[in-house]
XYZ file of C-alpha atoms in Angstrom:
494
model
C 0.926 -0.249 -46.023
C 3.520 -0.842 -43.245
C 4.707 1.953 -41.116
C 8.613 2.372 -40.731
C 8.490 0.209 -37.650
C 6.584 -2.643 -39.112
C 3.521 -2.438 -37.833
C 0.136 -2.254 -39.495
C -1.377 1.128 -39.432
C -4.086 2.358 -41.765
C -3.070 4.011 -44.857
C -4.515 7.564 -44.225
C -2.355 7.860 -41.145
C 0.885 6.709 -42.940
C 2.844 9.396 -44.824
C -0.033 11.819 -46.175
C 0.996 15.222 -47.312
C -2.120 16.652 -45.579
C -4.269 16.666 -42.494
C -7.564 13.983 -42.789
C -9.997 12.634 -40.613
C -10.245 9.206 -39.265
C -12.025 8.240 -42.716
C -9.363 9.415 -44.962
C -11.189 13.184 -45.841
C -8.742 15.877 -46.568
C -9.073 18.759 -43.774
C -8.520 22.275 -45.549
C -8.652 24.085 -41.645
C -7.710 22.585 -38.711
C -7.612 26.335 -36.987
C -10.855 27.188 -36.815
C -14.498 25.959 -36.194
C -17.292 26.016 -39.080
C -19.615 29.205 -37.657
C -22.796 31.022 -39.639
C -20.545 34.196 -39.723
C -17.349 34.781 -38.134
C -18.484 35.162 -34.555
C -21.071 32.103 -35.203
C -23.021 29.994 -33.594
C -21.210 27.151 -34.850
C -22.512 24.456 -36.921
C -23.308 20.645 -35.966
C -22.649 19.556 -39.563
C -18.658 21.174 -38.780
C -17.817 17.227 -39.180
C -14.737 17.078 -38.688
C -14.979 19.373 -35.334
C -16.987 17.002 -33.963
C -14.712 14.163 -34.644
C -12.171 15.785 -33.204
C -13.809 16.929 -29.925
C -15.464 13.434 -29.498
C -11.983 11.431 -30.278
C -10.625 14.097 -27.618
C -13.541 13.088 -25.291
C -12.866 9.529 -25.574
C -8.965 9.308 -25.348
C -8.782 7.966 -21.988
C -9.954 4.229 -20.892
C -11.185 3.051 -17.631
C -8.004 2.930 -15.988
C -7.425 -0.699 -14.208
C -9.404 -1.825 -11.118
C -5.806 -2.812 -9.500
C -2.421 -1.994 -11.046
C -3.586 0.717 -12.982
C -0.025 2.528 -12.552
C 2.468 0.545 -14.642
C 5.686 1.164 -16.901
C 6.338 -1.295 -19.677
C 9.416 -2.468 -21.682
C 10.355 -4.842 -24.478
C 12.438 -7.779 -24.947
C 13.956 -11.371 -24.731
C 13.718 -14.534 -22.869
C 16.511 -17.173 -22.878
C 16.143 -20.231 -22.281
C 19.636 -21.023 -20.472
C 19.290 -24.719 -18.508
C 17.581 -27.789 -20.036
C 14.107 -28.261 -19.022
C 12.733 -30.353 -21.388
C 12.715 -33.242 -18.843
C 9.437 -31.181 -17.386
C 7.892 -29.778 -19.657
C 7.215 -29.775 -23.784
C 6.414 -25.984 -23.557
C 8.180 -25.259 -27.065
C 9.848 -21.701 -25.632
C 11.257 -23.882 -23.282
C 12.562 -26.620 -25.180
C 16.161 -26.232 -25.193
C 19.348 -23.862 -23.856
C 19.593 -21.442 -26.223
C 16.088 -20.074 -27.463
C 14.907 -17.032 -27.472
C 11.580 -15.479 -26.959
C 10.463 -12.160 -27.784
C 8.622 -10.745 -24.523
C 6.956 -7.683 -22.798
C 6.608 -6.998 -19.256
C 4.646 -4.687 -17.735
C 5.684 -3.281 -13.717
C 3.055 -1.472 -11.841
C 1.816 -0.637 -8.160
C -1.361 -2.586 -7.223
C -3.719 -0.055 -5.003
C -3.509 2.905 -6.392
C -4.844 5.389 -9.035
C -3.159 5.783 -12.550
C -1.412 8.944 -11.845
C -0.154 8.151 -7.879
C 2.939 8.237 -6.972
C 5.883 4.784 -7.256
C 6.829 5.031 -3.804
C 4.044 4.332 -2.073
C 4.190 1.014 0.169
C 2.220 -1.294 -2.104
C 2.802 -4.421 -3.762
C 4.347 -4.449 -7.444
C 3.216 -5.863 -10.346
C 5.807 -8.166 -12.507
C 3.755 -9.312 -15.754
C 4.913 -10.965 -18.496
C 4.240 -11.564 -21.984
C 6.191 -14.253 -23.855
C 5.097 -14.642 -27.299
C 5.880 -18.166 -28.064
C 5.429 -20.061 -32.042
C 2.800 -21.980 -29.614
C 0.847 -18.856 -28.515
C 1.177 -16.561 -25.748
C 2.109 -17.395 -22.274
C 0.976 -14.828 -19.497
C 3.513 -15.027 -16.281
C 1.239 -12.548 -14.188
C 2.603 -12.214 -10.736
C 4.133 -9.947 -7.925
C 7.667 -8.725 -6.536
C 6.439 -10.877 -3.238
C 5.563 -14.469 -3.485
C 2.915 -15.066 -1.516
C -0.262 -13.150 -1.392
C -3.102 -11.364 1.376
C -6.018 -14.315 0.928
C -5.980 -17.409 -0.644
C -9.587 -17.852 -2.364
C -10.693 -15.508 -4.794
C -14.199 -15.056 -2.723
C -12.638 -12.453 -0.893
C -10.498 -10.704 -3.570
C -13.447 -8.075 -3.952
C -14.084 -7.196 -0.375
C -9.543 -6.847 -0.002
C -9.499 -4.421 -2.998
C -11.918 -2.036 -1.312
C -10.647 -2.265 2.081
C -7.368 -1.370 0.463
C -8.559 0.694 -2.119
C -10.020 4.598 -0.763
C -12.856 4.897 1.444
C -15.654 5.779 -0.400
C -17.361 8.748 1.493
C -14.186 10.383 1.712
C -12.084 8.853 -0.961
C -8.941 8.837 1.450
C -7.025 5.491 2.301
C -6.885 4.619 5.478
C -5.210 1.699 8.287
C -8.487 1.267 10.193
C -10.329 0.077 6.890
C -7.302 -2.120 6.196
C -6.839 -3.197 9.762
C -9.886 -4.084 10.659
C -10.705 -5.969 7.379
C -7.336 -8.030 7.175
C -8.039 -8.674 11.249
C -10.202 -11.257 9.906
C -8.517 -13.154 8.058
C -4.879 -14.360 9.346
C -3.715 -16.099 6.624
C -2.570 -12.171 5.690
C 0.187 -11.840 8.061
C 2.571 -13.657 5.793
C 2.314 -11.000 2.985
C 2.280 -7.991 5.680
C 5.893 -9.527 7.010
C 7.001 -8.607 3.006
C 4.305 -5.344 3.000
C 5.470 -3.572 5.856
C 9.233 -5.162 5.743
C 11.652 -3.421 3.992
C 10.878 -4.592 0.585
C 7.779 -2.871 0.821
C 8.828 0.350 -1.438
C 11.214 -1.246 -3.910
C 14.157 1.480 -5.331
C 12.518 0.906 -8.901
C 11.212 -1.745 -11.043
C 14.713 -2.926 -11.996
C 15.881 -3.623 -8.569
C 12.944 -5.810 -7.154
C 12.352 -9.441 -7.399
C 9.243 -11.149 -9.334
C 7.548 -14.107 -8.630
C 4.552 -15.902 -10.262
C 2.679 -16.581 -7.048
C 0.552 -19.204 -7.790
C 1.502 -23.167 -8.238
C 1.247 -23.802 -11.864
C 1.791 -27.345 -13.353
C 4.758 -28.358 -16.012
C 3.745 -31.308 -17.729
C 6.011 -32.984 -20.388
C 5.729 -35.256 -23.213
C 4.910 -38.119 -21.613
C 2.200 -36.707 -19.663
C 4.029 -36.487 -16.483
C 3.164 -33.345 -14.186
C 5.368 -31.538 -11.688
C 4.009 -28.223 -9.714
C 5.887 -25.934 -10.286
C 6.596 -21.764 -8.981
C 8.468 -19.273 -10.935
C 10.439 -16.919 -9.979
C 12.578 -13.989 -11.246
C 15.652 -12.350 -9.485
C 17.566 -9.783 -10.659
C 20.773 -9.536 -11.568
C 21.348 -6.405 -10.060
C 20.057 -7.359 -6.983
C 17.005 -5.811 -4.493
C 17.163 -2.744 -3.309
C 14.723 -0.807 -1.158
C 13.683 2.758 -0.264
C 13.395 3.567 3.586
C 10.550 5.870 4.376
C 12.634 9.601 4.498
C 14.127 8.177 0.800
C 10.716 7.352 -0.546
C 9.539 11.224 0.383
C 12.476 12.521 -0.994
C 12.446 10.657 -4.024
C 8.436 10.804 -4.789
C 8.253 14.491 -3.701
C 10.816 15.190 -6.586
C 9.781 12.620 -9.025
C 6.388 11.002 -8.786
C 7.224 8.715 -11.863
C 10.421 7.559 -10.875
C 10.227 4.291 -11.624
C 8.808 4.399 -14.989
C 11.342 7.302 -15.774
C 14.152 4.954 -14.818
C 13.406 1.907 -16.488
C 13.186 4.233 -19.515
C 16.122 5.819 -19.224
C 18.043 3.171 -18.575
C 17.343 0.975 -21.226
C 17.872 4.222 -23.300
C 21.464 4.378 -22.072
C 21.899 0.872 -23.235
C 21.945 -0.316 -19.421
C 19.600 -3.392 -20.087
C 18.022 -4.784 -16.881
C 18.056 -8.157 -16.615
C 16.459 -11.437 -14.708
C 17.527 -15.022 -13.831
C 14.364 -17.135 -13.512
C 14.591 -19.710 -11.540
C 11.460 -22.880 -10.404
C 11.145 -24.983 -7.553
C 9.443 -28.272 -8.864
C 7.608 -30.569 -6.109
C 5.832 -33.917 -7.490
C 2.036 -33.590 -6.775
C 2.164 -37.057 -5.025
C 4.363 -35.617 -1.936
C 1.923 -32.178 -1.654
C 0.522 -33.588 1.666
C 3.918 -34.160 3.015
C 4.117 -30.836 4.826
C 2.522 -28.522 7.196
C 1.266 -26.320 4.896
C -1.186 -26.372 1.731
C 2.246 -26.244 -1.222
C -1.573 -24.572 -3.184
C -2.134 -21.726 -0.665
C -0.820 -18.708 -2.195
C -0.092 -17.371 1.234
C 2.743 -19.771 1.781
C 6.300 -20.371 0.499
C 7.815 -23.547 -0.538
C 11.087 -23.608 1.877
C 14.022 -23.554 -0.205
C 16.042 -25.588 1.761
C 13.415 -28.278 0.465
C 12.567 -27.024 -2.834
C 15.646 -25.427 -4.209
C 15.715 -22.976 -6.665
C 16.782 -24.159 -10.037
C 17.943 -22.205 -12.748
C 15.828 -22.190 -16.203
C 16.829 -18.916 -18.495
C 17.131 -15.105 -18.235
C 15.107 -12.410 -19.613
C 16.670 -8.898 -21.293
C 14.689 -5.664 -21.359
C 16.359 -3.884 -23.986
C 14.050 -1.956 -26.354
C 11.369 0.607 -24.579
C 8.088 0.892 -25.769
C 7.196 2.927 -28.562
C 3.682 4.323 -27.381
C 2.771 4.291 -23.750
C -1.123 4.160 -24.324
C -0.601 0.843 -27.316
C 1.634 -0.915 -25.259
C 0.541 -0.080 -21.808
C -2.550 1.365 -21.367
C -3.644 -1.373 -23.622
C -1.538 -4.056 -23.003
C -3.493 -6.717 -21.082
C -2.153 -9.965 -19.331
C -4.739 -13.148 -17.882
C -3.579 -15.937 -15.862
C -5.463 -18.399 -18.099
C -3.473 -17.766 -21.108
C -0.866 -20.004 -21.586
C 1.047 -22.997 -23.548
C 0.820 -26.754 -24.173
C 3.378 -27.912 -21.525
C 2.075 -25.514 -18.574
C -1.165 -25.699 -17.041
C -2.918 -24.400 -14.019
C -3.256 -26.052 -10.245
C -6.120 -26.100 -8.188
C -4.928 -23.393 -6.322
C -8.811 -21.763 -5.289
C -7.094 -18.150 -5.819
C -5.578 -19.034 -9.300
C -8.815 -20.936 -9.973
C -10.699 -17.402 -9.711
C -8.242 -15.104 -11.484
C -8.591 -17.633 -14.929
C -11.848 -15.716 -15.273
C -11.303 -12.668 -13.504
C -8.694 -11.000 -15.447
C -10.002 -11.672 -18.959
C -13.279 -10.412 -18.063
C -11.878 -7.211 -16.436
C -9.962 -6.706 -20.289
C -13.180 -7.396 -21.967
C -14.695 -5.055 -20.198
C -12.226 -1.674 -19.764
C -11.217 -2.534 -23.471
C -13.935 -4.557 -24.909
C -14.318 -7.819 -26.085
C -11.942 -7.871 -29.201
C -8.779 -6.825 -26.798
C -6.954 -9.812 -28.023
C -6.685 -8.362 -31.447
C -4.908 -5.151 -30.126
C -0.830 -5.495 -31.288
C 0.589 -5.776 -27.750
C -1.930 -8.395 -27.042
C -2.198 -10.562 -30.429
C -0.208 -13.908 -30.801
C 2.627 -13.407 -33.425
C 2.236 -16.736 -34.305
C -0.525 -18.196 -36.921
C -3.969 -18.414 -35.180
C -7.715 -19.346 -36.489
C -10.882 -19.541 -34.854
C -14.290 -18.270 -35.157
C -14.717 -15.409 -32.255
C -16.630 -12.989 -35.066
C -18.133 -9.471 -34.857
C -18.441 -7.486 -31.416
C -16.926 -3.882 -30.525
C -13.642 -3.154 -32.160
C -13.410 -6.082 -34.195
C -11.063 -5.060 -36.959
C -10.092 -8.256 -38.618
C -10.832 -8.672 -42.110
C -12.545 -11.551 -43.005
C -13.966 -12.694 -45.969
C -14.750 -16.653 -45.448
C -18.016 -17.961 -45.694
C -17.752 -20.839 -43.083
C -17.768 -19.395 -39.634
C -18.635 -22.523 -37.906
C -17.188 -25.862 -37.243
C -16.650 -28.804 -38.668
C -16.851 -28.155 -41.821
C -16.307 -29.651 -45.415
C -16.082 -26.373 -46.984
C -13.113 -25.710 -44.596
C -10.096 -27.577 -43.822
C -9.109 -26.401 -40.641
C -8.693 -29.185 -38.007
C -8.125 -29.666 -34.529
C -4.546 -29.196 -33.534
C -2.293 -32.206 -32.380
C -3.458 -33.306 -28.212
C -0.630 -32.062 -26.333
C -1.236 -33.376 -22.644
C -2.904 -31.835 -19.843
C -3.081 -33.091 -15.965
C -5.121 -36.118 -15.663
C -5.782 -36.707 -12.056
C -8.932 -37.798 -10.764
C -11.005 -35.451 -9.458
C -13.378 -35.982 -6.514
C -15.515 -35.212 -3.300
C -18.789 -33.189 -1.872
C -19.801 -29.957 -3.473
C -18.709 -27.650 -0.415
C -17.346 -24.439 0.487
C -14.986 -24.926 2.947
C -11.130 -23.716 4.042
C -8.545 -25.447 3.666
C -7.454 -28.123 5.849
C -3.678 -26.569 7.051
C -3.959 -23.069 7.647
C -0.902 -22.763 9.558
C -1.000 -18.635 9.141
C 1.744 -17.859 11.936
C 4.894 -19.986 11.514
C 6.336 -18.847 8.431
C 5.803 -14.923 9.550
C 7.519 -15.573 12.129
C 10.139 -17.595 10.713
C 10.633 -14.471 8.042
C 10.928 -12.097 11.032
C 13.338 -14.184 13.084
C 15.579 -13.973 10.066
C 16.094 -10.238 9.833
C 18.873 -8.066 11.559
C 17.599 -6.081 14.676
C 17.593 -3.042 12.934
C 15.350 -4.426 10.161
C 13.353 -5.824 12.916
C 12.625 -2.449 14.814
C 11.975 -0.677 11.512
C 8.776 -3.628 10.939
C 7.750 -2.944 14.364
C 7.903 0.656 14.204
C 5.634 0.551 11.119
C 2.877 -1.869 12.786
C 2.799 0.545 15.742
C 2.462 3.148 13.376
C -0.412 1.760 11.866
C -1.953 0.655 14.795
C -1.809 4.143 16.373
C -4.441 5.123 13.988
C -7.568 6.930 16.149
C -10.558 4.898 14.398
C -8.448 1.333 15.198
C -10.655 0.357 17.839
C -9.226 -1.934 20.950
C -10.367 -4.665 19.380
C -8.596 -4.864 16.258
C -5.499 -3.306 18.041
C -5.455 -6.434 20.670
C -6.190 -9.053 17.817
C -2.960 -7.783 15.525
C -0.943 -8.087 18.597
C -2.449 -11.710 18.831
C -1.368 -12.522 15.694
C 1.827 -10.931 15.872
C 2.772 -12.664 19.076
C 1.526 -16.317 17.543
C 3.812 -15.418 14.894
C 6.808 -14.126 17.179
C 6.489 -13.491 21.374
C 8.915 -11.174 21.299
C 7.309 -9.488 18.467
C 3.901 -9.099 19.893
C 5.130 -7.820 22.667
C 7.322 -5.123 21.324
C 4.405 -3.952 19.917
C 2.279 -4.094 22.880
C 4.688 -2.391 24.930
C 5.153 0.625 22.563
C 1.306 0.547 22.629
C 1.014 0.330 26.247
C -1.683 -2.339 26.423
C -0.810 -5.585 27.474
C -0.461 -8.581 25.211
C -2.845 -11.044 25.012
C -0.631 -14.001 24.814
């Protein structure tokens, strides 16, 4: 039986007269507990009591390990410039198409219920539900990223995350964690610029990080980085707006996505690629695979490829957020991964993070589940709720026609060299920092400084640490090292 929205939902939850349990029993009292007596005890075999308590008990998941605070919203994807010429990805294949979509916007660090202005990274997730499959676009409102191999993505998360004894977050954790590893400074020139506490999730820019690969029909593969900018344009809180604005609304940004696709005010992205051949990626001074770099535009222009349309909000926040679960790994024929070590890491990180907060059958879950046809043979485990009745749950088989679907082509580079763990070979952490800083106003300048000083300051940042940031601040920018050594009074090392 289908609900008035269309979706599946089992027939003793649709439309009955009368209160039931889970199984479908009519429920004569739901005032009052089953007791010997009317003062009691009460009794363990009060069934439906217990149901109720433990379904209570069990209503909230683990919340996310990183952007566990998140507002969703539903839509389209157009496809609005020919592509085709890169890629055979079918949701791509000609001006004009339309994809039905989710996205999900969240903060990274903190906890569920924290406030959306805090300076943090955002989340920019989406969901395209292509007639091939679903395609996961997980990325950030910044395009580059703290580290670039996912080694390190543990230790990051806890130096960011609270410190455990006292469960407080705090600079000298950050500080002296990140003061290892300078390939950061790039993504603190977005973290501590401006841009740092976007207005809300409509006003901020997306990007999908990572170099992916297009490949088209002919087997032909381009790198490729996506990004989304809104029509609206960015806009940013300054730190007295962001205590004004969380102090009176700690869901801000979730209430005004909401409400403004409510009021028919439909927010709305361009997405644009930069395309490089892999044959020219050791061209430059930088890695084009090291997340914490930018292609330069100037080089690698933006071209345009569609627009996506939130216009519909969700219709449960727990289905189609709390539950709603994106992967790196999951996408199309047409699109496939680089070797970027970072990317390389989060193809099995994220899926295993789903399979464990919501268990291994997550992919069946509505917001998750292809809308397209699908077969395989994943069978049984927690949750699985997919009625089958075939006897064949193997492959090949005569008793079952299913077949393998038409190749589509993947990269087909040869692959090489000494089993290793090693950098890689351009770092090169300090000249586009700079290059970012140089380009800002001088009042935009002074506010970044003032903010590095400000975390600097902090009592348990040890002279150490201190005289290393100002290192890399000053390899990045002289005159920006030294600003900040001079309103620290120590003298700059460079």
């Amino acid at each position: 039986m289908r609900a008035s929205g269309g979706e599946y939902r089992p027939s003793s939850n649709y439309n009955s007269p009368f209160w039931t349990t889970n199984s479908g029993a009519p429920v004569w009292n739901n005032n009052s507990s089953l007791t010997v007596g009317i003062r009691g005890p009460i009794l363990l075999e009060d069934y439906h009591l217990v149901e109720k308590l433990a379904q209570f008990d069990r209503e909230r998941i683990p919340e996310r390990v990183v952007h566990a605070r998140g507002a969703s919203a539903k839509g389209f994807f157009e496809v609005t410039h020919d592509v085709s010429h890169l890629t055979c990805a079918d949701f791509l294949r000609a001006p004009g198409v339309q994809t039905p979509i989710i996205v999900r916007f969240s903060t990274v660090i903190h906890e569920r219920g924290s406030p959306e202005t805090l300076r943090d990274p955002r989340g920019f997730a989406v969901k395209f539900y292509t007639r091939e499959g679903n395609f996961d676009l997980v990325g950030n409102n910044f395009p580059v990223f703290f580290i670039r191999d996912g080694m390190k993505f543990p230790d990051m998360v806890h130096a960011l995350k609270p410190n455990p004894k006292s469960h407080i977050q705090e600079n000298w954790r950050i500080l002296d964690f990140f003061s290892h590893h300078p390939e950061s400074l790039h993504m603190f020139s977005f973290l501590f610029d401006d841009v740092g506490v976007p207005l809300n999730y409509r006003h901020m820019d997306g990007s999908g990080v990572h170099t992916f690969t297009l490949l088209n029909r002919e087997g032909k593969a381009t790198y490729v980085k996506f990004h989304w900018r809104p029509t609206s344009g960015v806009k940013c809180l300054l730190e007295d707006e962001a205590v004004t604005v969380g102090g009176n609304n700690h869901s801000h940004g979730t209430q005004d996505l909401y409400d403004s696709i409510a009021a028919g005010n439909y927010p709305e992205w361009k997405l644009f690629i930069q395309t490089m051949d892999p044959e020219h990626e050791d061209r430059f001074d930088f890695d084009p695979l090291d997340v914490t770099k930018t292609w330069p535009e100037d080089i690698f222009p933006l071209q345009p490829v569609g627009r996506m349309v939130l216009n519909k909000n969700i219709d449960n926040f727990f289905n189609e957020n709390e539950q709603l679960a994106f992967c790196p790994a999951i996408i199309v024929p047409g699109i496939y991964y680089s070797d970027d070590k970072l990317l390389q890491t989060r193809i099995f990180s994220y899926s295993d993070t789903q399979r464990h907060r919501l268990g291994p059958n997550y992919l069946m879950l509505p917001v998750n589940a292809p809308k397209c046809a699908h077969h395989n043979n994943h069978h049984d485990g927690f949750m699985n709720f997919m009625h089958r009745d075939e006897e064949v749950n193997y492959f090949p088989s005569r008793y079952d026609p299913v077949r393998h679907a038409e190749r589509f082509p993947i990269p087909s580079s040869v692959v090489t060299g000494r089993r290793e763990k090693s950098i890689i070979d351009k770092e090169n952490n300090f000249k586009q920092p700079g290059e970012r800083y140089r380009s800002w106003a001088p009042d935009r300048q002074e506010r970044f400084v003032h903010r590095w000083v400000d975390a600097l300051s902090d009592p348990r940042v040890t002279h150490e640490i201190r005289d290393i940031w100002i290192s890399y601040w000053s390899q990045c920018d002289k005159s920006l090292g030294h600003k900040i050594a001079t309103r620290l009074n120590v003298k700059p090392t460079m």
